[in-house]
Amino acid sequence: MNDRKAIEEWELKTLAPYALKACESQGRRFAEDEHAYRTCFQRDRDRIIHCAAFRRLEYKTQVFLNWSGDHFRTRLTHTIEVAQAARTIARSLGLNEDLTEAISLAHDLGHTPFGHAGEHAMRELMKDHGGYEHNGQSLRIVDEIERHYLPRFSGLNPTHELRYGLMKHRTDYDKPLFKDLEERESPSLEAQVANSADEISYNAHDTDDGLYSGLLKWDAARESELFVQAEQYARANVPEGEEDLLRYQLVRRLKDLQVTDLLQYSAARIAELKITTVQDVLEHQSKDPIIDFSPEFKKKVKGLKLMLYHKLYMHRNVRRGMEKSTRFMKEMFERYVSEQYLMPGGFHKRIADGESVYRVACDFISGMTDRYALEQYKKLFDPDTW
Ligand code: MG
């Protein structure tokens, strides 16, 4: 049987020297005994899968509002796709697959309902009250908000390496809560892989969902060089007239092209920068990550993103849903801030204990699924819903 010790030894022998090893973890904020047959990073992953915020991802929008159709990505399926791509990349580069998977599964836990429109609305609402940013909120969830281990500690008590990985896009959230994390260090390669896998996944699946919905037209999508490249491959391999198959093969190729370029360039960059230890990674000073697309390919990825932005994300049908949901969120936020007893008991208790009403309302609303938010909105404002 491979117990924890055996897995830790296997990591030491097999993983790249610049990979984070479970046995070298800086540990958890609250000391716990190690598990018999799972490493600390495997436990991080399992705690995330078992938390309520993870289950709620199922009913949070990725791009298409959650009830638009059964085949569109939700934030949960997006997260699973990110973890899958991230594991492939991590394994190829000799990185710690368990940690990469855990960071990937946790990366969107703090996302608001209603996709990017929801995030944008929350950022606006919180701009004078300590800020909101979904990676920062993911960290708040694993550190504070999930309550499975009381009274020993609040949060999931993840390892330093997982918490640090969630800071990868750190901007302007409530920094004082995380003052034990150093800002100056560069993210681990495992965190950088999760970050790239996020981008690779939404580029591919948003193209897929856009075409499937009919909102993104094939002709419009051909503005992107990368799309054309993937389409050429698909057309050469799919019988004439098989539209669904064509889309499937195109999206598959789109993902493969991105992963392949990222893997090849990142491996070359690790060698060129003479990255041989974890410390080399953390001390890497450039604003360009080590895990990255080649410069030429990056231009193509940018072209794909611009195409998606103009032809899909800004499509009036997508915008209309998003604009409407943004309004719901603002109205609810104002109600909860001015009348805290409209929130469930645990939330106003936090205010009584001295927390800012804005932060508490932000935690409550950003934790909602799309459908729960709509239900609450109706209960607050619709005269026929009680
Ligand atoms: Mg994401």
XYZ file of C-alpha atoms and ligand atoms in Angstrom:
387
model
C 0.000 0.000 0.000
C 1.207 3.515 -0.836
C 0.786 5.462 2.360
C 1.514 9.182 2.724
C 5.181 8.619 3.437
C 5.531 6.511 0.289
C 3.812 9.180 -1.828
C 6.031 11.872 -0.322
C 9.116 9.832 -1.133
C 7.844 9.213 -4.643
C 7.442 12.988 -5.089
C 11.006 13.615 -3.943
C 12.342 11.066 -6.413
C 10.087 11.835 -9.373
C 9.018 15.479 -9.434
C 11.159 18.236 -10.943
C 13.504 20.014 -8.508
C 11.467 23.233 -8.931
C 8.188 21.490 -8.004
C 6.649 22.003 -4.565
C 6.824 18.782 -2.561
C 4.206 17.864 -0.001
C 6.814 16.941 2.609
C 8.375 20.414 2.242
C 5.090 22.295 2.749
C 5.251 25.270 5.083
C 2.212 23.790 6.767
C -1.166 25.106 7.886
C -2.094 28.126 9.982
C -3.466 25.804 12.658
C -1.274 22.760 13.242
C -2.919 19.408 12.448
C -1.693 15.827 12.436
C -0.792 14.475 8.999
C -3.109 11.956 7.369
C -2.137 8.287 7.096
C -2.373 7.925 3.325
C -2.999 11.369 1.810
C -0.455 14.165 1.451
C -1.249 17.671 2.683
C -2.028 18.834 -0.877
C -4.359 15.892 -1.493
C -6.185 16.843 1.689
C -6.433 20.457 0.503
C -8.041 19.218 -2.709
C -10.486 16.971 -0.862
C -11.523 19.707 1.548
C -12.337 21.963 -1.388
C -14.458 19.328 -3.108
C -16.410 18.807 0.112
C -17.102 22.459 0.838
C -20.447 24.143 0.191
C -18.929 26.943 -1.904
C -17.669 24.299 -4.345
C -21.121 22.747 -4.728
C -22.641 26.159 -5.326
C -20.441 26.615 -8.412
C -22.945 24.377 -10.204
C -25.527 27.159 -10.163
C -23.227 30.075 -10.942
C -22.936 31.505 -14.427
C -19.837 31.199 -16.561
C -20.979 33.232 -19.617
C -24.480 32.019 -20.369
C -26.919 32.594 -17.536
C -27.345 29.449 -15.558
C -30.812 28.488 -16.812
C -30.115 29.242 -20.531
C -29.623 25.573 -21.457
C -28.368 22.265 -20.134
C -25.254 22.084 -22.292
C -23.590 25.387 -21.480
C -20.661 25.566 -19.090
C -21.399 26.538 -15.538
C -18.737 27.744 -13.161
C -18.483 24.192 -11.844
C -17.849 22.560 -15.221
C -15.469 25.408 -16.050
C -13.590 24.647 -12.829
C -13.396 20.934 -13.664
C -12.044 21.745 -17.132
C -9.434 24.048 -15.608
C -8.329 21.337 -13.180
C -8.099 18.800 -16.000
C -5.914 21.028 -18.227
C -3.822 22.090 -15.245
C -3.114 18.473 -14.259
C -1.969 17.602 -17.775
C 0.393 20.579 -17.840
C 1.657 19.999 -14.306
C 2.385 16.344 -14.946
C 4.238 17.078 -18.184
C 6.434 19.659 -16.491
C 7.137 17.433 -13.482
C 5.218 19.741 -11.138
C 3.047 18.785 -8.191
C -0.192 17.620 -9.782
C -2.118 17.403 -6.504
C -1.361 20.984 -5.533
C -2.086 22.259 -9.054
C -5.411 20.458 -8.984
C -6.296 21.865 -5.564
C -5.506 25.449 -6.629
C -7.508 24.988 -9.827
C -10.537 23.602 -8.010
C -10.444 26.490 -5.541
C -9.692 29.324 -7.959
C -13.312 30.411 -8.589
C -14.856 29.536 -5.199
C -15.216 33.234 -4.438
C -16.850 34.151 -7.706
C -20.111 36.089 -7.535
C -23.321 34.956 -9.214
C -23.894 36.216 -12.783
C -20.358 35.798 -14.107
C -18.097 38.724 -14.858
C -20.946 41.232 -14.720
C -21.581 40.135 -11.124
C -17.917 40.450 -10.283
C -17.737 43.896 -11.830
C -20.837 45.024 -9.916
C -19.424 43.762 -6.616
C -16.104 45.471 -7.249
C -17.958 48.763 -7.763
C -20.101 48.275 -4.651
C -17.070 47.492 -2.486
C -14.614 50.006 -3.918
C -14.785 52.301 -0.872
C -15.150 49.448 1.616
C -11.987 47.364 1.229
C -12.581 46.102 -2.327
C -13.686 42.811 -3.828
C -11.775 40.520 -6.148
C -12.781 36.923 -6.754
C -9.399 35.306 -6.102
C -9.161 37.221 -2.847
C -12.675 36.096 -2.030
C -11.698 32.465 -2.773
C -8.970 32.889 -0.190
C -11.487 34.317 2.314
C -13.679 31.256 1.754
C -10.941 28.724 2.445
C -9.528 30.820 5.302
C -12.639 32.087 7.073
C -16.054 31.538 5.604
C -16.418 27.741 5.351
C -17.155 26.424 8.810
C -16.584 22.687 8.910
C -13.949 22.482 11.593
C -15.254 24.696 14.384
C -14.394 25.144 17.146
C -10.838 24.191 16.175
C -10.663 26.805 13.403
C -12.830 28.579 10.869
C -12.159 27.969 7.190
C -10.620 24.832 5.714
C -7.160 25.475 7.144
C -5.407 24.846 3.804
C -1.648 24.705 3.361
C 0.391 27.844 2.846
C 1.051 26.681 -0.736
C -2.655 26.521 -1.612
C -3.390 29.893 -0.007
C -0.451 31.431 -1.770
C -1.620 29.946 -5.072
C -4.972 31.691 -4.715
C -3.268 35.050 -4.513
C -2.095 34.749 -8.100
C -4.178 37.679 -9.332
C -4.012 39.561 -6.125
C -5.313 43.103 -6.523
C -7.321 45.241 -4.156
C -9.218 43.077 -1.711
C -9.184 43.233 2.024
C -5.420 42.802 2.378
C -5.094 43.094 6.170
C -6.829 39.735 6.562
C -3.933 38.051 4.807
C -1.009 39.957 6.138
C 0.828 36.727 6.885
C 1.277 36.131 3.138
C 4.248 37.806 1.515
C 3.405 39.828 -1.553
C 6.843 40.152 -2.997
C 7.325 36.543 -4.024
C 6.438 35.258 -7.462
C 3.743 32.525 -7.512
C 4.782 28.861 -7.513
C 4.862 27.153 -10.909
C 1.856 25.116 -9.749
C -0.116 28.350 -9.248
C 1.067 29.710 -12.583
C -0.110 26.528 -14.294
C -3.570 26.858 -12.707
C -3.697 30.431 -13.937
C -2.787 29.503 -17.517
C -5.167 26.538 -17.491
C -7.979 28.923 -16.524
C -7.271 31.090 -19.567
C -6.844 28.118 -21.921
C -10.112 26.595 -20.746
C -12.335 29.642 -21.064
C -10.856 30.563 -24.441
C -11.829 27.123 -25.724
C -15.153 26.539 -23.997
C -16.499 30.044 -24.474
C -15.861 29.617 -28.208
C -17.719 26.305 -28.008
C -20.679 27.708 -26.072
C -20.765 30.820 -28.257
C -21.005 28.790 -31.478
C -23.473 26.334 -29.930
C -25.743 29.179 -28.802
C -25.719 30.723 -32.277
C -24.734 34.104 -30.827
C -21.172 33.739 -32.067
C -21.229 33.396 -35.850
C -18.612 31.304 -37.627
C -17.766 34.185 -39.981
C -17.277 36.589 -37.102
C -15.129 34.055 -35.241
C -12.811 33.826 -38.266
C -11.440 37.247 -37.297
C -9.231 35.205 -34.969
C -6.201 33.595 -36.582
C -6.139 30.865 -33.955
C -9.781 30.028 -34.623
C -9.029 29.728 -38.351
C -6.065 27.474 -37.639
C -8.202 25.181 -35.481
C -11.047 25.229 -38.015
C -8.725 24.152 -40.839
C -7.680 21.139 -38.794
C -11.280 20.274 -37.954
C -12.501 20.587 -41.566
C -9.725 18.281 -42.757
C -10.840 15.633 -40.256
C -14.637 15.844 -40.199
C -17.031 14.693 -42.968
C -18.896 17.463 -44.823
C -22.153 18.581 -43.176
C -21.361 17.319 -39.646
C -21.716 20.695 -37.897
C -21.710 19.471 -34.298
C -18.721 17.243 -34.899
C -16.919 20.097 -36.632
C -17.422 22.362 -33.625
C -16.314 19.659 -31.238
C -13.121 18.941 -33.178
C -12.409 22.642 -33.602
C -12.662 23.339 -29.885
C -10.610 20.268 -29.073
C -7.897 21.537 -31.412
C -8.102 25.036 -29.944
C -7.356 23.630 -26.531
C -4.603 21.341 -27.767
C -2.830 24.149 -29.661
C -2.809 26.295 -26.528
C -1.653 23.560 -24.169
C 1.087 22.444 -26.576
C 2.507 25.927 -27.075
C 2.349 26.649 -23.355
C 4.102 23.406 -22.468
C 6.879 23.793 -25.024
C 7.563 27.445 -24.305
C 7.368 27.055 -20.524
C 9.784 24.100 -20.552
C 12.217 26.140 -22.665
C 11.811 29.143 -20.377
C 12.497 27.101 -17.231
C 15.761 25.980 -18.862
C 16.674 29.438 -20.193
C 16.042 31.164 -16.852
C 18.052 28.404 -15.145
C 15.200 27.620 -12.772
C 16.448 24.681 -10.736
C 14.838 25.120 -7.321
C 11.558 26.282 -5.779
C 13.463 29.289 -4.444
C 14.448 30.274 -8.020
C 10.749 30.339 -8.897
C 9.749 32.429 -5.894
C 12.568 34.899 -6.516
C 11.782 35.289 -10.214
C 11.492 39.053 -10.647
C 9.990 39.633 -14.088
C 6.340 40.603 -14.448
C 6.095 37.927 -17.160
C 5.271 34.565 -15.641
C 7.551 31.579 -16.178
C 4.619 29.463 -17.338
C 3.575 31.298 -20.465
C 2.740 31.144 -24.161
C 5.487 31.935 -26.673
C 5.428 35.635 -27.706
C 4.157 34.860 -31.191
C 1.425 32.514 -29.954
C 0.436 34.999 -27.271
C -0.543 37.447 -30.022
C -2.828 34.792 -31.485
C -4.397 34.119 -28.070
C -4.961 37.845 -27.654
C -6.666 37.894 -31.060
C -8.965 35.062 -29.968
C -9.827 36.856 -26.744
C -10.583 40.111 -28.525
C -12.830 38.264 -30.940
C -14.675 36.603 -28.041
C -15.015 39.919 -26.263
C -16.486 41.824 -29.197
C -18.529 39.061 -30.798
C -19.747 37.134 -27.762
C -19.317 38.829 -24.391
C -20.559 42.156 -25.809
C -23.425 40.560 -27.744
C -26.642 42.331 -26.799
C -28.334 39.123 -25.600
C -25.424 38.379 -23.257
C -25.146 42.012 -22.162
C -28.875 42.350 -21.509
C -28.925 39.411 -19.093
C -25.787 40.646 -17.403
C -26.983 44.226 -17.111
C -30.236 43.089 -15.548
C -28.510 40.826 -13.046
C -26.061 43.578 -12.126
C -29.018 45.765 -11.196
C -30.430 42.990 -8.949
C -27.149 42.722 -7.131
C -26.869 46.452 -6.512
C -30.409 46.731 -5.205
C -29.975 43.747 -2.890
C -26.653 45.049 -1.607
C -28.219 48.391 -0.712
C -31.120 46.688 1.076
C -28.874 44.381 3.113
C -26.525 47.192 4.073
C -29.331 49.431 5.273
C -31.322 46.581 6.896
C -28.879 43.937 8.125
C -31.642 41.761 9.666
C -32.721 40.827 6.149
C -29.622 38.611 6.074
C -29.557 35.205 7.844
C -28.649 35.143 11.546
C -24.982 34.217 11.212
C -24.378 37.270 9.058
C -25.798 39.922 11.369
C -24.056 38.249 14.283
C -20.786 38.998 12.481
C -21.803 42.654 12.296
C -22.644 42.637 16.009
C -19.165 41.171 16.579
C -17.651 44.210 14.901
C -17.326 43.339 11.205
C -18.199 45.914 8.562
C -21.754 45.601 7.280
C -20.412 46.111 3.738
C -18.003 43.171 4.011
C -20.716 40.944 5.461
C -23.224 41.875 2.717
C -20.478 41.277 0.143
C -19.794 37.788 1.568
C -23.517 36.990 1.607
C -24.239 38.143 -1.962
C -21.026 36.924 -3.565
C -21.662 33.474 -2.095
C -25.102 33.244 -3.710
C -25.823 31.117 -6.755
C -27.659 32.778 -9.624
C -30.925 31.090 -8.730
C -30.696 31.821 -5.012
C -29.943 35.477 -5.798
C -33.025 35.712 -8.009
C -35.153 34.035 -5.336
C -33.897 36.481 -2.698
C -34.462 39.394 -5.038
C -38.075 38.360 -5.551
C -38.586 37.957 -1.826
C -37.170 41.427 -1.215
C -38.903 43.342 -3.984
C -41.710 41.403 -5.691
C -45.098 42.129 -4.035
C -46.388 38.685 -5.107
C -43.516 36.662 -3.618
C -43.432 36.120 0.131
Mg -11.890 30.691 -13.759
